[in-house]
Short mmCIF file of C-alpha atoms in Angstrom, two decimals:
data_model
loop_
_atom_site.label_atom_id
_atom_site.label_comp_id
_atom_site.label_asym_id
_atom_site.label_seq_id
_atom_site.Cartn_x
_atom_site.Cartn_y
_atom_site.Cartn_z
CA MET D 1 16.83 34.12 37.36
CA LYS D 2 17.30 36.70 34.65
CA LYS D 3 19.02 34.05 32.63
CA TYR D 4 15.68 32.35 32.11
CA PHE D 5 13.37 35.16 32.77
CA ILE D 6 13.35 37.00 29.47
CA PRO D 7 13.29 34.02 27.10
CA LEU D 8 10.40 32.45 28.93
CA ILE D 9 8.59 35.72 28.99
CA PHE D 10 8.85 36.26 25.30
CA SER D 11 8.07 32.75 24.29
CA THR D 12 4.96 32.82 26.38
CA PHE D 13 4.13 36.32 25.38
CA PHE D 14 4.24 35.60 21.71
CA PHE D 15 1.42 33.15 22.08
CA GLN D 16 -0.78 36.07 22.71
CA PHE D 17 -0.11 37.18 19.17
CA LEU D 18 -0.54 33.73 17.80
CA GLN D 19 -4.05 33.69 19.01
CA ALA D 20 -4.77 36.55 16.69
CA GLN D 21 -5.47 33.91 14.12
CA GLY D 22 -7.65 31.97 16.46
CA CYS D 23 -9.21 34.90 18.25
CA SER D 24 -8.57 37.98 16.24
CA ASP D 25 -10.62 40.16 18.50
CA ALA D 26 -11.12 39.62 22.19
CA GLY D 27 -9.85 36.07 22.18
CA ILE D 28 -6.31 37.16 21.68
CA CYS D 29 -6.46 38.93 24.97
CA SER D 30 -7.23 35.93 27.02
CA ILE D 31 -4.46 33.55 26.11
CA GLY D 32 -1.02 33.44 27.62
CA THR D 33 0.66 35.76 30.01
CA LEU D 34 3.85 37.53 30.60
CA GLN D 35 4.83 35.07 33.22
CA GLU D 36 8.02 35.44 35.13
CA ASN D 37 9.92 32.29 35.83
CA PRO D 38 11.05 32.34 39.44
CA ASP D 39 12.66 28.92 39.19
CA LYS D 40 16.25 29.28 38.03
CA ALA D 41 16.62 25.62 37.22
CA ALA D 42 13.41 25.35 35.26
CA LYS D 43 14.04 24.53 31.65
CA ASN D 44 10.52 23.45 30.82
CA GLN D 45 7.09 24.89 31.17
CA ILE D 46 3.68 23.36 30.53
CA GLU D 47 0.60 25.49 30.34
CA VAL D 48 -2.95 24.19 30.28
CA SER D 49 -5.58 26.77 29.61
CA THR D 50 -9.13 27.25 28.53
CA ILE D 51 -11.17 30.19 27.33
CA LEU D 52 -14.88 30.76 27.62
CA GLY D 53 -16.31 33.31 25.25
CA ALA D 54 -19.34 34.66 23.43
CA GLY D 55 -19.17 35.21 19.70
CA GLU D 56 -21.41 36.41 16.89
CA SER D 57 -25.15 35.86 17.19
CA ASP D 58 -25.75 33.25 19.90
CA THR D 59 -22.46 31.39 19.51
CA GLN D 60 -20.59 30.44 22.65
CA TYR D 61 -17.14 28.95 22.90
CA PHE D 62 -15.07 26.67 25.07
CA SER D 63 -11.48 26.61 23.83
CA PRO D 64 -8.90 24.50 25.67
CA SER D 65 -5.23 24.47 24.73
CA VAL D 66 -1.93 23.08 25.94
CA THR D 67 1.53 24.60 25.52
CA TYR D 68 5.01 23.25 26.10
CA THR D 69 7.95 25.64 26.28
CA ARG D 70 11.57 24.57 26.34
CA ASN D 71 14.31 26.95 27.35
CA PHE D 72 17.63 25.95 25.73
CA ASN D 73 19.83 28.73 27.02
CA GLU D 74 19.73 32.42 27.77
CA ARG D 75 19.34 33.25 24.09
CA TRP D 76 17.06 30.60 22.67
CA ASP D 77 13.87 28.83 23.50
CA ALA D 78 11.11 27.08 21.60
CA ALA D 79 7.49 26.26 22.16
CA ALA D 80 4.72 24.08 20.80
CA LYS D 81 1.05 24.68 21.34
CA ILE D 82 -2.08 22.77 20.39
CA THR D 83 -5.48 24.43 20.39
CA SER D 84 -9.03 23.21 20.12
CA SER D 85 -12.41 24.84 20.03
CA PHE D 86 -15.94 23.79 20.90
CA ALA D 87 -18.69 26.08 19.60
CA SER D 88 -22.38 25.94 20.39
CA GLY D 89 -25.32 27.93 19.10
CA SER D 90 -28.21 27.75 16.64
CA PHE D 91 -26.33 25.33 14.40
CA GLY D 92 -25.75 22.94 17.29
CA GLN D 93 -22.50 21.97 18.91
CA ARG D 94 -19.28 21.28 17.07
CA GLY D 95 -15.84 20.87 18.48
CA SER D 96 -12.49 19.58 17.34
CA ILE D 97 -8.78 20.01 17.63
CA GLY D 98 -7.71 23.22 15.88
CA ASP D 99 -4.14 24.23 15.14
CA ALA D 100 -0.56 23.54 16.18
CA TYR D 101 1.86 26.38 16.73
CA LEU D 102 5.61 25.92 16.56
CA LEU D 103 7.81 28.81 17.62
CA VAL D 104 11.41 29.75 18.14
CA ASN D 105 12.40 32.76 20.20
CA TYR D 106 15.72 34.57 20.22
CA LYS D 107 16.95 37.21 22.62
CA PRO D 108 20.13 39.00 21.61
CA ALA D 109 22.49 40.58 24.12
CA ASN D 110 20.65 43.62 25.37
CA GLY D 111 21.23 46.75 27.34
CA LYS D 112 19.83 47.07 30.82
CA ILE D 113 17.05 49.48 29.89
CA PHE D 114 15.83 48.44 26.48
CA LYS D 115 15.46 44.69 26.00
CA TRP D 116 14.58 43.22 22.64
CA SER D 117 13.41 39.80 21.62
CA TYR D 118 12.44 38.24 18.30
CA THR D 119 10.19 35.33 17.49
CA ALA D 120 9.37 33.36 14.37
CA GLY D 121 7.20 30.36 13.80
CA ALA D 122 4.38 28.64 12.03
CA LYS D 123 0.77 27.72 12.52
CA ILE D 124 -0.32 24.35 11.17
CA PRO D 125 -4.02 23.51 10.87
CA PHE D 126 -5.43 20.14 11.90
CA ASN D 127 -8.46 20.45 9.62
CA ARG D 128 -9.69 22.29 6.53
CA ALA D 129 -12.33 24.47 8.20
CA ASN D 130 -15.17 22.40 6.80
CA LEU D 131 -16.51 20.67 9.90
CA LYS D 132 -20.23 19.92 9.51
CA ILE D 133 -23.24 18.95 11.56
CA ASN D 134 -25.67 16.45 10.04
CA ASN D 135 -24.07 17.18 6.63
CA HIS D 136 -24.85 20.89 6.99
CA PRO D 137 -21.85 23.12 6.21
CA LEU D 138 -21.03 25.46 9.08
CA PRO D 139 -19.79 29.05 9.17
CA LEU D 140 -16.23 29.70 10.25
CA ASP D 141 -17.57 30.67 13.66
CA TYR D 142 -18.08 26.95 14.29
CA GLN D 143 -14.75 25.81 12.86
CA SER D 144 -11.83 24.99 15.13
CA SER D 145 -9.30 26.10 12.52
CA LEU D 146 -9.28 28.45 9.56
CA GLY D 147 -7.38 25.94 7.45
CA THR D 148 -4.31 28.04 6.75
CA PHE D 149 -0.60 27.42 7.20
CA ASP D 150 0.72 30.68 8.59
CA PHE D 151 4.11 32.27 9.06
CA LEU D 152 4.44 34.32 12.21
CA THR D 153 7.04 36.81 13.25
CA ALA D 154 7.24 39.26 16.13
CA ALA D 155 9.50 41.73 17.86
CA ASN D 156 9.20 42.71 21.49
CA LEU D 157 10.65 45.58 23.44
CA SER D 158 10.69 45.75 27.22
CA TYR D 159 11.21 49.09 28.83
CA LYS D 160 10.83 49.36 32.59
CA LYS D 161 7.26 48.29 33.33
CA PHE D 162 6.14 48.50 29.73
CA ASP D 163 6.20 45.84 27.06
CA LEU D 164 5.62 46.77 23.44
CA ASN D 165 5.05 44.13 20.82
CA ALA D 166 4.65 44.15 17.07
CA ALA D 167 3.79 41.03 15.10
CA LEU D 168 2.79 39.85 11.67
CA GLN D 169 0.78 36.75 10.83
CA ILE D 170 0.75 35.78 7.17
CA PRO D 171 -1.31 32.93 5.69
CA VAL D 172 1.19 31.24 3.38
CA PHE D 173 -0.68 28.18 2.22
CA ASN D 174 -4.45 27.90 2.19
CA ILE D 175 -6.26 24.57 2.50
CA ASN D 176 -9.56 26.10 3.60
CA ALA D 177 -12.37 23.99 2.16
CA ASN D 178 -15.23 25.64 4.00
CA SER D 179 -18.52 25.27 2.08
CA TYR D 180 -20.91 27.46 4.05
CA PHE D 181 -23.44 29.47 2.02
CA ALA D 182 -25.55 31.95 3.96
CA GLU D 183 -28.34 31.65 1.37
CA TYR D 184 -28.80 27.94 2.10
CA SER D 185 -28.34 28.09 5.86
CA GLY D 186 -31.62 29.51 7.18
CA THR D 187 -29.97 32.45 8.92
CA ALA D 188 -28.40 35.74 7.88
CA ASP D 189 -26.25 35.98 10.99
CA PHE D 190 -23.09 34.69 9.31
CA PRO D 191 -21.66 35.68 5.90
CA THR D 192 -20.91 33.16 3.16
CA THR D 193 -17.41 31.75 3.53
CA ASN D 194 -17.35 29.08 0.83
CA LEU D 195 -13.66 28.39 -0.02
CA PHE D 196 -12.61 31.27 2.21
CA GLU D 197 -9.25 32.97 1.71
CA ARG D 198 -7.87 35.10 4.49
CA LYS D 199 -5.55 38.10 4.41
CA PRO D 200 -2.67 38.73 6.87
CA ASP D 201 -2.91 40.41 10.25
CA MET D 202 -0.62 43.00 11.76
CA LEU D 203 -0.63 43.38 15.54
CA PHE D 204 0.59 45.85 18.09
CA ARG D 205 0.29 45.47 21.82
CA THR D 206 1.27 47.54 24.80
CA ILE D 207 1.31 46.18 28.31
CA TYR D 208 1.89 47.76 31.70
CA THR D 209 2.90 45.53 34.58
CA ILE D 210 1.85 46.02 38.18
CA THR D 211 3.47 43.65 40.63
CA THR D 212 2.38 42.83 44.15
CA LYS D 213 3.78 40.20 46.48
CA LYS D 214 1.79 37.31 45.06
CA ILE D 215 -0.19 38.70 42.17
CA THR D 216 0.88 40.34 38.95
CA PHE D 217 -1.56 42.50 36.99
CA LYS D 218 -1.05 43.23 33.32
CA PRO D 219 -3.58 45.58 31.84
CA ASN D 220 -2.98 45.88 28.12
CA LEU D 221 -4.31 47.17 24.84
CA LEU D 222 -4.12 45.18 21.64
CA PHE D 223 -4.44 46.65 18.16
CA ILE D 224 -4.96 44.28 15.24
CA TYR D 225 -5.15 45.47 11.66
CA HIS D 226 -6.47 43.00 9.10
CA LEU D 227 -4.49 43.82 5.96
CA GLY D 228 -7.06 43.40 3.23
CA GLU D 229 -10.47 42.08 2.41
CA ASP D 230 -10.96 38.35 2.72
CA THR D 231 -12.54 36.54 -0.21
CA TYR D 232 -14.91 33.66 -0.88
CA GLU D 233 -16.42 31.83 -3.84
CA ASN D 234 -20.11 32.48 -4.43
CA ILE D 235 -22.73 30.01 -5.71
CA TYR D 236 -21.76 30.89 -9.29
CA GLY D 237 -18.17 29.89 -8.69
CA ARG D 238 -16.87 33.46 -8.76
CA ARG D 239 -14.43 34.78 -6.16
CA LEU D 240 -15.65 37.89 -4.37
CA SER D 241 -14.14 40.19 -1.77
CA ILE D 242 -15.94 40.62 1.53
CA ALA D 243 -16.42 44.35 1.93
CA GLY D 244 -15.74 45.51 5.48
CA SER D 245 -13.56 42.55 6.44
CA GLN D 246 -10.42 44.71 6.32
CA GLY D 247 -9.67 47.01 9.21
CA LEU D 248 -8.86 47.60 12.83
CA THR D 249 -9.77 45.72 15.98
CA VAL D 250 -8.90 47.15 19.40
CA ASN D 251 -9.09 44.97 22.48
CA GLY D 252 -8.78 45.67 26.14
CA ASN D 253 -7.42 42.94 28.37
CA LEU D 254 -6.58 42.42 32.01
CA ILE D 255 -4.35 39.50 32.97
CA SER D 256 -4.02 38.62 36.63
CA THR D 257 -1.45 36.05 37.66
CA TYR D 258 -1.20 34.36 41.03
CA ASN D 259 2.31 33.03 41.53
CA LEU D 260 2.99 29.76 43.28
CA LYS D 261 6.31 28.10 44.02
CA ALA D 262 6.85 26.39 40.69
CA ALA D 263 3.62 27.25 39.03
CA SER D 264 1.10 29.98 38.47
CA ILE D 265 -2.59 30.44 37.93
CA GLU D 266 -3.80 33.09 35.57
CA LEU D 267 -7.11 34.77 34.88
CA SER D 268 -7.62 36.82 31.75
CA LEU D 269 -10.60 39.02 30.99
CA ALA D 270 -10.99 40.66 27.62
CA THR D 271 -13.38 42.52 25.38
CA PRO D 272 -13.11 44.41 22.09
CA PHE D 273 -13.63 48.20 21.92
CA VAL D 274 -13.43 48.51 18.15
CA VAL D 275 -14.29 45.76 15.65
CA ARG D 276 -14.28 45.41 11.88
CA ASP D 277 -17.56 45.99 10.05
CA ILE D 278 -17.72 42.39 8.84
CA ARG D 279 -15.95 39.54 10.63
CA PRO D 280 -16.32 36.47 8.40
CA ASP D 281 -13.49 34.52 10.04
CA GLY D 282 -15.58 33.93 13.15
CA LEU D 283 -12.82 35.10 15.45
CA THR D 284 -14.70 37.92 17.10
CA ARG D 285 -15.77 37.57 20.69
CA LYS D 286 -18.03 39.85 22.68
CA TYR D 287 -15.97 38.92 25.70
CA THR D 288 -13.68 36.17 26.85
CA VAL D 289 -12.74 34.73 30.20
CA GLY D 290 -9.57 32.68 30.18
CA ILE D 291 -7.99 30.65 32.92
CA SER D 292 -4.70 28.82 32.80
CA TYR D 293 -2.35 26.83 34.94
CA LYS D 294 1.39 26.81 34.31
CA THR D 295 3.94 24.56 35.84
CA ARG D 296 7.73 24.75 35.54
CA PHE D 297 10.25 22.01 36.03
CA MET R 1 1.51 15.39 38.50
CA LYS R 2 2.54 17.68 35.65
CA TYR R 3 2.72 14.74 33.26
CA ILE R 4 -0.74 13.60 34.26
CA LEU R 5 -2.02 17.11 33.76
CA PHE R 6 -0.36 17.36 30.40
CA SER R 7 -1.73 13.98 29.30
CA LEU R 8 -5.23 14.89 30.38
CA ALA R 9 -5.04 18.16 28.50
CA VAL R 10 -3.79 16.51 25.32
CA SER R 11 -6.51 13.85 25.58
CA PHE R 12 -9.12 16.51 25.94
CA LEU R 13 -7.83 18.37 22.90
CA MET R 14 -8.27 15.25 20.81
CA ILE R 15 -11.96 14.96 21.58
CA SER R 16 -14.28 15.80 18.72
CA CYS R 17 -17.98 16.35 19.19
CA GLU R 18 -21.02 17.07 17.05
CA SER R 19 -24.67 17.55 17.90
CA GLU R 20 -27.56 19.03 15.97
CA GLY R 21 -29.09 22.42 16.59
CA GLU R 22 -32.10 24.35 15.42
CA LEU R 23 -30.55 25.08 12.01
CA THR R 24 -29.18 21.59 11.40
CA LYS R 25 -32.04 19.36 12.53
CA THR R 26 -33.45 18.82 9.05
CA GLU R 27 -31.73 16.52 6.60
CA VAL R 28 -29.80 18.25 3.83
CA GLY R 29 -31.86 18.16 0.62
CA SER R 30 -35.14 17.60 2.44
CA THR R 31 -36.94 20.55 0.82
CA PRO R 32 -40.43 19.25 -0.03
CA VAL R 33 -41.75 19.03 -3.59
CA LEU R 34 -45.49 19.55 -3.67
CA SER R 35 -47.63 17.02 -5.50
CA GLU R 36 -48.88 19.68 -7.90
CA SER R 37 -45.32 20.47 -8.99
CA VAL R 38 -44.73 20.00 -12.71
CA LEU R 39 -41.75 18.12 -14.07
CA GLN R 40 -39.98 20.33 -16.64
CA TYR R 41 -36.77 18.45 -17.43
CA SER R 42 -35.19 15.17 -16.37
CA GLY R 43 -32.10 13.05 -16.91
CA VAL R 44 -30.41 9.92 -15.62
CA PHE R 45 -27.16 10.13 -13.71
CA THR R 46 -24.05 8.63 -15.27
CA PRO R 47 -20.89 8.17 -13.22
CA THR R 48 -17.35 9.30 -13.90
CA SER R 49 -14.47 6.83 -13.71
CA GLY R 50 -14.39 4.82 -10.50
CA ILE R 51 -17.72 6.12 -9.20
CA ASP R 52 -20.97 4.25 -8.66
CA VAL R 53 -24.19 6.20 -9.08
CA THR R 54 -27.87 5.38 -9.58
CA GLY R 55 -30.96 7.53 -9.97
CA LYS R 56 -32.19 10.45 -11.98
CA ALA R 57 -32.50 14.22 -11.66
CA GLY R 58 -35.69 16.14 -12.36
CA ILE R 59 -36.29 19.89 -12.59
CA TYR R 60 -39.72 20.74 -11.16
CA LEU R 61 -41.69 23.96 -11.24
CA ASP R 62 -43.25 24.28 -7.79
CA GLY R 63 -45.49 27.37 -7.98
CA GLU R 64 -43.01 29.99 -9.15
CA GLN R 65 -40.04 28.18 -7.67
CA TYR R 66 -37.85 25.77 -9.63
CA LYS R 67 -36.39 22.84 -7.74
CA VAL R 68 -34.11 20.00 -8.69
CA SER R 69 -35.02 16.61 -7.30
CA LEU R 70 -32.75 13.58 -7.10
CA GLU R 71 -34.84 10.41 -7.21
CA GLY R 72 -33.82 6.82 -6.51
CA PHE R 73 -30.44 8.33 -5.89
CA SER R 74 -27.30 6.82 -4.47
CA ILE R 75 -23.65 7.57 -5.08
CA SER R 76 -20.17 6.60 -3.91
CA ARG R 77 -19.06 8.41 -0.81
CA GLY R 78 -17.00 11.57 -1.17
CA PRO R 79 -15.56 14.07 1.28
CA ASP R 80 -17.49 17.17 0.24
CA LEU R 81 -20.07 16.45 -2.46
CA LYS R 82 -22.11 19.31 -3.90
CA VAL R 83 -25.03 19.59 -6.29
CA TYR R 84 -24.33 21.82 -9.28
CA LEU R 85 -26.37 23.09 -12.19
CA SER R 86 -23.88 23.41 -14.99
CA THR R 87 -23.63 24.71 -18.54
CA SER R 88 -21.52 21.71 -19.55
CA PRO R 89 -20.78 18.19 -18.31
CA ASN R 90 -17.78 19.64 -16.48
CA PRO R 91 -17.82 21.94 -13.42
CA ASN R 92 -16.52 25.03 -15.18
CA GLU R 93 -19.51 27.35 -15.25
CA PHE R 94 -22.03 26.32 -12.64
CA ILE R 95 -24.47 27.22 -9.89
CA ASN R 96 -23.67 25.57 -6.57
CA LEU R 97 -26.94 24.42 -4.99
CA GLY R 98 -25.24 23.35 -1.78
CA ALA R 99 -24.13 20.22 0.03
CA LEU R 100 -25.39 16.81 -1.06
CA GLY R 101 -27.47 14.98 1.54
CA ASN R 102 -27.77 11.29 2.33
CA GLY R 103 -31.21 10.18 1.21
CA MET R 104 -32.35 8.43 -1.95
CA SER R 105 -34.76 11.29 -2.55
CA GLN R 106 -33.36 14.80 -2.23
CA THR R 107 -34.54 18.20 -3.42
CA TYR R 108 -32.75 21.52 -3.77
CA VAL R 109 -34.14 24.97 -4.46
CA ILE R 110 -32.84 26.64 -7.63
CA PRO R 111 -32.15 30.39 -7.52
CA LYS R 112 -34.48 32.62 -9.53
CA GLY R 113 -33.65 33.53 -13.11
CA VAL R 114 -31.81 30.39 -14.19
CA ASP R 115 -31.99 29.67 -17.92
CA PHE R 116 -32.31 25.90 -18.26
CA ASN R 117 -31.37 26.10 -21.93
CA THR R 118 -27.95 27.24 -20.66
CA TYR R 119 -27.70 25.29 -17.42
CA LYS R 120 -28.60 21.91 -18.88
CA TYR R 121 -26.70 19.58 -16.58
CA VAL R 122 -26.94 18.47 -12.99
CA LEU R 123 -23.55 17.53 -11.60
CA ILE R 124 -22.43 15.91 -8.37
CA ASN R 125 -19.00 17.33 -7.68
CA CYS R 126 -16.53 17.07 -4.83
CA GLN R 127 -15.74 20.70 -4.14
CA GLN R 128 -12.85 20.01 -1.81
CA TYR R 129 -10.83 18.16 -4.45
CA ASN R 130 -12.71 19.46 -7.50
CA HIS R 131 -13.45 15.91 -8.59
CA LEU R 132 -16.54 15.25 -10.68
CA PHE R 133 -18.60 12.27 -9.48
CA ALA R 134 -21.73 12.13 -11.68
CA ILE R 135 -23.59 13.88 -14.50
CA ALA R 136 -27.27 14.03 -15.40
#
């Protein structure tokens, strides 16, 4: 079992970091789990999940996703994930497919106490963050992707019942074509994000695992630091920094997993304790409730 | 079962939806121009290469508010067309008045303090690809 246990754990686990781009605040807490794989022969895992959440102003979200993980051997595995997001609020309802994530995970030979794992991958957007309703440009809160190609890398350390994770998400190539101007929108609830450019995120997470016969609980804290002020182009065509968009987000999250024979059901509840002053990327959630079903074969 | 589940999930991810809300009910460019508004400047749109455009642009003074009105207007479709006030016939130094709407008659509010001796042109520009469509 251990042969497959760690790689599957880390590949799944890293998706929690990936969601930093999609849900930089509470949303990151409600995706993915540290799911043990009790099936020795299982080389594949499919996860179907959805998140319900409340965002800025009156925005509410429904965000389904699907993930496929392939375990090649005790050292290597890979995963692909597709996300989508449906937002509703004063602007109306807008939903679309969001991003694809492609990841490779490597676990070197480890000692029995300290176990390391490393992950690298990419996020690929399916749109340019300029979805509209009735020709009206929409803030990033209503976009299913931020329109950036990102490089992602992470390191994970397991020690007894603790897991510690550090990750970096860097926008490498920006195709964001968002054209939302607050001054033309009729509301001041969302900042201007015309031709938005986003800075990288750095993440740190610590998890404690409590195991019962059928249910595993994973209370955890997630720290995200946004490494710089994001920018946009104003109505005069000048690029400006968004003051207050840099800074720390701290989330609390509880993941509860009910284990079945070759599957599991997971519930994730999350909320932020500390948020950045300004959150133009639309990733902030007041709370999220995530549920997922995983099957192994 | 797992394949059915997977297929259903993928199908669901592909769904795209759009419906209007309180802030998107009105047509883009539907700002009214009052009958007592006074026409200050006007010009006829000319297209750039490969573009079809008809209509003219007028700058109106509506009380203390300037507005630009597109009249008898139609243009080739573009992915992300915007209305600019510009200092030249090219989108180098400009004021972005927002997204272009669909109608033949559209009006956009101009920010306060614009010098029309400097911003003499109305442009229709595709912001996404920075491609100029029409000049008035």
